mmCIF file of C-alpha atoms in Angstrom:
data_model
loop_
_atom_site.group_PDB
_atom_site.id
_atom_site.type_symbol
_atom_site.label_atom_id
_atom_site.label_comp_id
_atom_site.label_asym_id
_atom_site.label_seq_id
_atom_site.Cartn_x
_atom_site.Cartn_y
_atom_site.Cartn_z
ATOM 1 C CA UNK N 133 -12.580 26.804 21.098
ATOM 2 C CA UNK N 134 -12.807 23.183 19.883
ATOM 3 C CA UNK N 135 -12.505 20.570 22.109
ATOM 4 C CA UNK N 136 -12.689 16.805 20.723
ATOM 5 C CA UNK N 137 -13.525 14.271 23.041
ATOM 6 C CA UNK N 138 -12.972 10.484 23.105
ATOM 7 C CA UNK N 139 -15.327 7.730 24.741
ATOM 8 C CA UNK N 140 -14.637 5.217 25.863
ATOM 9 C CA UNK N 141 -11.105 5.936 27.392
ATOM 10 C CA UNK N 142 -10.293 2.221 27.292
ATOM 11 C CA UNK N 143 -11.889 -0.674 25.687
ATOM 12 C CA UNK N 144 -11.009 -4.594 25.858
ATOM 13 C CA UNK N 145 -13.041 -6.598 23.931
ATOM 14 C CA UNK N 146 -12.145 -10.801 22.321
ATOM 15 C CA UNK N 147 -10.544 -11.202 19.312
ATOM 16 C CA UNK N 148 -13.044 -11.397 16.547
ATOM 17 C CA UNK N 149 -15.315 -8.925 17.953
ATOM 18 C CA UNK N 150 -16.585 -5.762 15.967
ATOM 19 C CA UNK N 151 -16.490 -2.391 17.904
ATOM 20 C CA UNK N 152 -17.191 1.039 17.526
ATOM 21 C CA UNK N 153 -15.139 3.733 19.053
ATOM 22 C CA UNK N 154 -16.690 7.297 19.035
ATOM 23 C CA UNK N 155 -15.219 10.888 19.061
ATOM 24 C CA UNK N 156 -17.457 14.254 19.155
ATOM 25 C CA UNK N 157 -16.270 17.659 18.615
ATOM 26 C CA UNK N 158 -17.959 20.986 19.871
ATOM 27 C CA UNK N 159 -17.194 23.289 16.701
ATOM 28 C CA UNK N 160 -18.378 21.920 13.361
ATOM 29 C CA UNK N 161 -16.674 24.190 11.118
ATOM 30 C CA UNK N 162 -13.959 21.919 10.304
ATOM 31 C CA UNK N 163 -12.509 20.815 6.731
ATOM 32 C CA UNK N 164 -12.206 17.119 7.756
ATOM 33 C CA UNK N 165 -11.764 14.703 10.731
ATOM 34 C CA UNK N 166 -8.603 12.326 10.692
ATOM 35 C CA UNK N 167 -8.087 9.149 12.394
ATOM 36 C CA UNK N 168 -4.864 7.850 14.211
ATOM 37 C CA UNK N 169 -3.473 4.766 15.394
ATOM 38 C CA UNK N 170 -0.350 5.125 18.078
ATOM 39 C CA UNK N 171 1.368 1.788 19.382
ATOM 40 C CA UNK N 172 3.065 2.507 22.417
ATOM 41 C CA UNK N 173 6.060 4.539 22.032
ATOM 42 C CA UNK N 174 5.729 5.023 18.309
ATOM 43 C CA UNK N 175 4.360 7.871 16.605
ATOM 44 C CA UNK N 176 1.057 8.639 14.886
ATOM 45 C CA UNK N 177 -0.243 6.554 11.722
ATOM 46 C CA UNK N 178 -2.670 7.894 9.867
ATOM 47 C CA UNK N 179 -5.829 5.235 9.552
ATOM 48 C CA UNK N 180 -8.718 7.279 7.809
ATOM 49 C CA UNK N 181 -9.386 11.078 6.768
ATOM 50 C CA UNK N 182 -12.683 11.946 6.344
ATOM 51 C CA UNK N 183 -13.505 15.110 4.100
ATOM 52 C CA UNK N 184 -16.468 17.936 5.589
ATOM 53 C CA UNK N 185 -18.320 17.047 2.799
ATOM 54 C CA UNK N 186 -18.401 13.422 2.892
ATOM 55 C CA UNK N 187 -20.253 11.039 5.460
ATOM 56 C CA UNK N 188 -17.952 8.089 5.696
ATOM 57 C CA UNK N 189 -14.801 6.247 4.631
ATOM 58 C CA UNK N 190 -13.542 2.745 4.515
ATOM 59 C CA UNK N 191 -10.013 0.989 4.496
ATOM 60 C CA UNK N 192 -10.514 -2.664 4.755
ATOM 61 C CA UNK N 193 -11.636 -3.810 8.413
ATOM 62 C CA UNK N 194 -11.538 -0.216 9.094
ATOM 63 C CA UNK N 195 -14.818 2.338 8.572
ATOM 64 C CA UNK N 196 -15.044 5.567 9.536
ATOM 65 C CA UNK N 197 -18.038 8.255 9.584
ATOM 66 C CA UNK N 198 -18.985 11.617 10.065
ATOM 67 C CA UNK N 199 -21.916 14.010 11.030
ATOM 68 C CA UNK N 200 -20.716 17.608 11.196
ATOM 69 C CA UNK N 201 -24.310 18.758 12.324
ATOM 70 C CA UNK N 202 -24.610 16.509 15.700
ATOM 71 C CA UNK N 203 -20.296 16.924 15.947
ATOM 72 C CA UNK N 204 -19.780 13.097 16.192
ATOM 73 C CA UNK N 205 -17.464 10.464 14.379
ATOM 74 C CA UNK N 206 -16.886 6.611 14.736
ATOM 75 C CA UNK N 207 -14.525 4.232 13.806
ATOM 76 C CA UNK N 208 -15.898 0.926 13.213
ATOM 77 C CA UNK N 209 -13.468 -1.905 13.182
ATOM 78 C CA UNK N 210 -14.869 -5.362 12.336
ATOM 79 C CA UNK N 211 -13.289 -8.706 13.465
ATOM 80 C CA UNK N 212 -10.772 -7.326 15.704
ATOM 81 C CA UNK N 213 -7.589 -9.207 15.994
ATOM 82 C CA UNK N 214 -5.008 -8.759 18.583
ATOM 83 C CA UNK N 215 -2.808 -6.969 15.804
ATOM 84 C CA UNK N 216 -5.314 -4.476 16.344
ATOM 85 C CA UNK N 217 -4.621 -3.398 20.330
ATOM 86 C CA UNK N 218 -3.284 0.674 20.312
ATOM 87 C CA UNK N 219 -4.319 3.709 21.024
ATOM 88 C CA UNK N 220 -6.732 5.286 18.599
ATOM 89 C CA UNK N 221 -7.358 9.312 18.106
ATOM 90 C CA UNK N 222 -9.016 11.350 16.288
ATOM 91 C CA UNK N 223 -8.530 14.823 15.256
ATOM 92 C CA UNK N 224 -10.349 17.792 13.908
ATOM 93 C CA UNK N 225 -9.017 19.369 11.300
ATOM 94 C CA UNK N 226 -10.155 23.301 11.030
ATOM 95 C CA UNK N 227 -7.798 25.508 8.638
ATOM 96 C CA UNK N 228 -4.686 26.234 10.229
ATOM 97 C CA UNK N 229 -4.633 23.530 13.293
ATOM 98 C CA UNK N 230 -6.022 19.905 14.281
ATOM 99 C CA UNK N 231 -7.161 19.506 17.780
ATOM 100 C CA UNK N 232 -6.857 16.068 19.109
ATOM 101 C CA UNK N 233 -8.942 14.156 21.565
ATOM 102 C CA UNK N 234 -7.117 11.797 24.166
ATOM 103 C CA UNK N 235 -7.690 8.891 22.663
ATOM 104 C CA UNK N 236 -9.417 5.268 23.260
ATOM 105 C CA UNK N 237 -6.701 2.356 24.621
ATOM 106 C CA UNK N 238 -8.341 -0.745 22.642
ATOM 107 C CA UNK N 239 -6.744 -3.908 23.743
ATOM 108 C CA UNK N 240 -7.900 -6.971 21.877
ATOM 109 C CA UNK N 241 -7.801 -10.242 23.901
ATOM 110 C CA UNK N 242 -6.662 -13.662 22.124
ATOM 111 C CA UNK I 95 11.068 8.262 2.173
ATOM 112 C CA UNK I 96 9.390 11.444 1.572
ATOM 113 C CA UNK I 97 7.571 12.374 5.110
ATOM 114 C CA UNK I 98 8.300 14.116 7.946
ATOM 115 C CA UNK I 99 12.094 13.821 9.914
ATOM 116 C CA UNK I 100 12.562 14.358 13.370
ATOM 117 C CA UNK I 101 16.042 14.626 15.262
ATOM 118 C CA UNK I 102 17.036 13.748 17.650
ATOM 119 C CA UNK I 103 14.924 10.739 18.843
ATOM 120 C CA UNK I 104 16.194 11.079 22.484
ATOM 121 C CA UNK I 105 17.656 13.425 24.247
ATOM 122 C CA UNK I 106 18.353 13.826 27.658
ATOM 123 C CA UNK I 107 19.138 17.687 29.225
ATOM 124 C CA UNK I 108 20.001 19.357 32.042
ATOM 125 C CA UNK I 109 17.875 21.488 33.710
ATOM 126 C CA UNK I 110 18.602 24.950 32.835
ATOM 127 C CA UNK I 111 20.243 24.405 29.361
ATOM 128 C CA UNK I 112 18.632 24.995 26.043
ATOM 129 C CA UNK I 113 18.436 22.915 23.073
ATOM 130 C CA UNK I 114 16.435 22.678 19.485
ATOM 131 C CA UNK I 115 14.337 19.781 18.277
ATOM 132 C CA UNK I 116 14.374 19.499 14.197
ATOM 133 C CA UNK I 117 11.542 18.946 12.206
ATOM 134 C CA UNK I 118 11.883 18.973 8.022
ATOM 135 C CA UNK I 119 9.528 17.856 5.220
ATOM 136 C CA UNK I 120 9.897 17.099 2.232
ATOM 137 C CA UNK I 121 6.163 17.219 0.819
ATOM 138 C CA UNK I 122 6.153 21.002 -0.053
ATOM 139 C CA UNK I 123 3.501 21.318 2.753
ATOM 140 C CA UNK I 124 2.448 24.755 4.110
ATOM 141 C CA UNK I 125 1.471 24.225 7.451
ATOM 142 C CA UNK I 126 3.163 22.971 10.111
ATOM 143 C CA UNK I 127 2.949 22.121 13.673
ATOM 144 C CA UNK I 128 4.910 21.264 16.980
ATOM 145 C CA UNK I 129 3.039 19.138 19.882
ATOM 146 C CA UNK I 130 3.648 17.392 22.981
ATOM 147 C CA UNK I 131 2.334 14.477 24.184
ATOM 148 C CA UNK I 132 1.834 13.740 27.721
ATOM 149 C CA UNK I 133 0.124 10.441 30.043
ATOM 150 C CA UNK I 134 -3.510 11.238 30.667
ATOM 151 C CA UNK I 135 -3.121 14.908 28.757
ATOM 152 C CA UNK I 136 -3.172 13.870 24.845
ATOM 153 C CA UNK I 137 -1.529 16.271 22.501
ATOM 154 C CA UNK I 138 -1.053 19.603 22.713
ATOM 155 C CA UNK I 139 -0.493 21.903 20.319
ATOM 156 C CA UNK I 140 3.017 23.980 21.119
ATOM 157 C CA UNK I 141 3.109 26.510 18.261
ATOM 158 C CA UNK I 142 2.024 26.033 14.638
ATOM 159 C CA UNK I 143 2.977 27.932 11.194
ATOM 160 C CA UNK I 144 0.697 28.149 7.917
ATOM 161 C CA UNK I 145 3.884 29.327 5.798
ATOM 162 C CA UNK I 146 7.264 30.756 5.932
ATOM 163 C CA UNK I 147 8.056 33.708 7.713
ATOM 164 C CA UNK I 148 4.422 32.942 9.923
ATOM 165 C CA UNK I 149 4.069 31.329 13.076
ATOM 166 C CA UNK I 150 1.373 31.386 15.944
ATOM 167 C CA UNK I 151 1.020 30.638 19.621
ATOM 168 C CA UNK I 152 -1.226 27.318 20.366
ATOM 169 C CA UNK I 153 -2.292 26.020 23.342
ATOM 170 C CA UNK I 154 1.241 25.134 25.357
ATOM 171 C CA UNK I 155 3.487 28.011 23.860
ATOM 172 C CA UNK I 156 5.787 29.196 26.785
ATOM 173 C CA UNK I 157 9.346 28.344 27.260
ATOM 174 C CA UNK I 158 9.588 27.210 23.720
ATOM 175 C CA UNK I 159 10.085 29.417 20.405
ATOM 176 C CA UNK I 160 9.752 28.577 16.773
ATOM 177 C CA UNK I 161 10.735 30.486 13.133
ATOM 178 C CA UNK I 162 9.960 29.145 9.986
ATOM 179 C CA UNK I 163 12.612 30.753 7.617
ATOM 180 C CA UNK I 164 12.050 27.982 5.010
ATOM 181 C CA UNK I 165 9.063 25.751 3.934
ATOM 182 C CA UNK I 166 11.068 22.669 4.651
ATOM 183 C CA UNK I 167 12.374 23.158 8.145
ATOM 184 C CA UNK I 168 10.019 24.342 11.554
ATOM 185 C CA UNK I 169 12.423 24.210 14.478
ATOM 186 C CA UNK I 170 11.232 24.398 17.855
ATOM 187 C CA UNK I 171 14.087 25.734 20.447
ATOM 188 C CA UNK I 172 13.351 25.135 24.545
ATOM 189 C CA UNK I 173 14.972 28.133 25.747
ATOM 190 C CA UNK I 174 15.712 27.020 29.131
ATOM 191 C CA UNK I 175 14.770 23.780 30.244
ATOM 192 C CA UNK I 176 12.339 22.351 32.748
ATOM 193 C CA UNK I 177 11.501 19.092 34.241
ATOM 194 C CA UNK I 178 8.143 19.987 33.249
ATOM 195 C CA UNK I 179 9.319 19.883 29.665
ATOM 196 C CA UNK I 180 9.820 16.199 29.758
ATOM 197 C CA UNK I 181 7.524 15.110 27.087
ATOM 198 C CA UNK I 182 6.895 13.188 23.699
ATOM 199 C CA UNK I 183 7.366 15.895 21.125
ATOM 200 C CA UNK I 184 6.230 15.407 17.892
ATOM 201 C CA UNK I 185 6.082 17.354 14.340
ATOM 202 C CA UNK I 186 3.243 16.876 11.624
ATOM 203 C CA UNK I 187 2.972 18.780 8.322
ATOM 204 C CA UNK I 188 0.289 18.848 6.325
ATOM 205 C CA UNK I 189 -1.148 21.285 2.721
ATOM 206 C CA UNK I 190 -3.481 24.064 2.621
ATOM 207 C CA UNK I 191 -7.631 23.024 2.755
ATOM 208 C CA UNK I 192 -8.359 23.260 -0.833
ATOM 209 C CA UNK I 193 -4.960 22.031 -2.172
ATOM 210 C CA UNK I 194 -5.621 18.318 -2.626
ATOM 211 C CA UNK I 195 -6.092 15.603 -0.048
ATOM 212 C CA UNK I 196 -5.685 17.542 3.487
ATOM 213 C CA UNK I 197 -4.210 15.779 6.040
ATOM 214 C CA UNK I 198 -1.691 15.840 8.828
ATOM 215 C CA UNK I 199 1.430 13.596 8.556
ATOM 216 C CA UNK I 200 3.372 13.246 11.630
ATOM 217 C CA UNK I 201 7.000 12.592 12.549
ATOM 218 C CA UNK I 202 8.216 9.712 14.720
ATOM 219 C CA UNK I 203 8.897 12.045 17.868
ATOM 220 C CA UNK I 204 11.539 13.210 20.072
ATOM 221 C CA UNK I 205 11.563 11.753 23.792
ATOM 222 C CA UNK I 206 12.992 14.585 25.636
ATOM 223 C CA UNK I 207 14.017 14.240 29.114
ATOM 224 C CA UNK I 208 15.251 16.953 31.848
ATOM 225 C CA UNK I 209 16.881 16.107 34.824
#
């Protein structure tokens, strides 16, 4: 059964910092791993989907990696702004279902 | 927009009655899923269906049903309501591995709560 889990639960960290938020998974037979961003009471955005077979992608301030063989993902986000502050998940994607873990609650202080 | 649709956004039952959350997409995508999101438990995965006419149990399954009868539309029905229903429900969609970029896209959610 795949579990994903999420470290830390919470983060706060001043505006301007980078920080690296990290996400493991037990079973690493999956197709890709996706990253979310959910502001409170809103639903889930897609940030960055990372295929099995490659190591990393990047959407501006936003990188992402992957290593199926030790089950672990980041998401590196440089110069955080307070635009940034949400909950952050990622999710394993294996064939028919994505298993999500319970997220990091980043709060960026001005 | 194409995406994934949702309705209602908020609903408030009874305990004891039964209702059905909507979910349609408009991306042609195969696979579809229901979830529930509650404080300090994350999502969970309700039921899920990899085409029409096929749906499976996940990890949260009783007291709700699903059918898939078209590619467009997964409902999910709450057969007789619970307080312990009262949840963030939400509906993603996503293609087959294989068939272009995979990914899950997710609706905006239905706050359901049961008095």
């Amino acid at each position: 059964k795949q579990e994903v889990t999420q470290i830390p639960a919470a983060l706060s960290v001043p505006e301007g910092e980078n920080l690296v938020l990290n996400c493991s998974f037990t079973d690493s037979a999956i197709y890709n791993l996706q990253w979310f961003r959910q502001d409170p009471g809103k639903g889930l955005t897609s940030l960055l989907l990372i295929q099995s077979s490659q190591r990393e992608q990047t959407s501006g301030r936003l990188n992402a990696s992957l290593d199926k063989s030790s089950g672990r993902s980041t998401l590196y986000i440089a110069a955080s702004q307070p635009g940034d502050s949400a909950t952050y998940l990622c999710a394993a994607n294996r064939d028919d279902k994505i298993i999500f873990g319970k997220g990091t609650r980043l709060h960026i202080l001005p | 927009n194409a995406g994934v649709t949702q309705t209602p956004k908020f609903q408030v039952l009874k305990t004891g009655q039964s209702m059905t959350l909507q979910c349609a997409q408009d991306m042609n995508h195969e696979y579809m899923s229901w979830y529930r999101q509650d404080p300090g438990m994350g999502l969970r995965l309700i039921h899920y269906s990899v085409g029409a006419g096929i749906t499976d149990q996940g990890e949260v399954p009783n007291g709700y049903n699903v059918s898939r009868s078209t590619t467009e539309d997964f409902p999910l029905r709450l057969l007789s309501a619970a307080p312990s229903q009262t949840s963030v429900y939400f509906c993603a969609s996503s293609r087959k591995p294989g068939q272009g970029l995979y990914g899950y896209t997710f609706g905006s959610g239905t706050r359901l709560t049961v008095v």
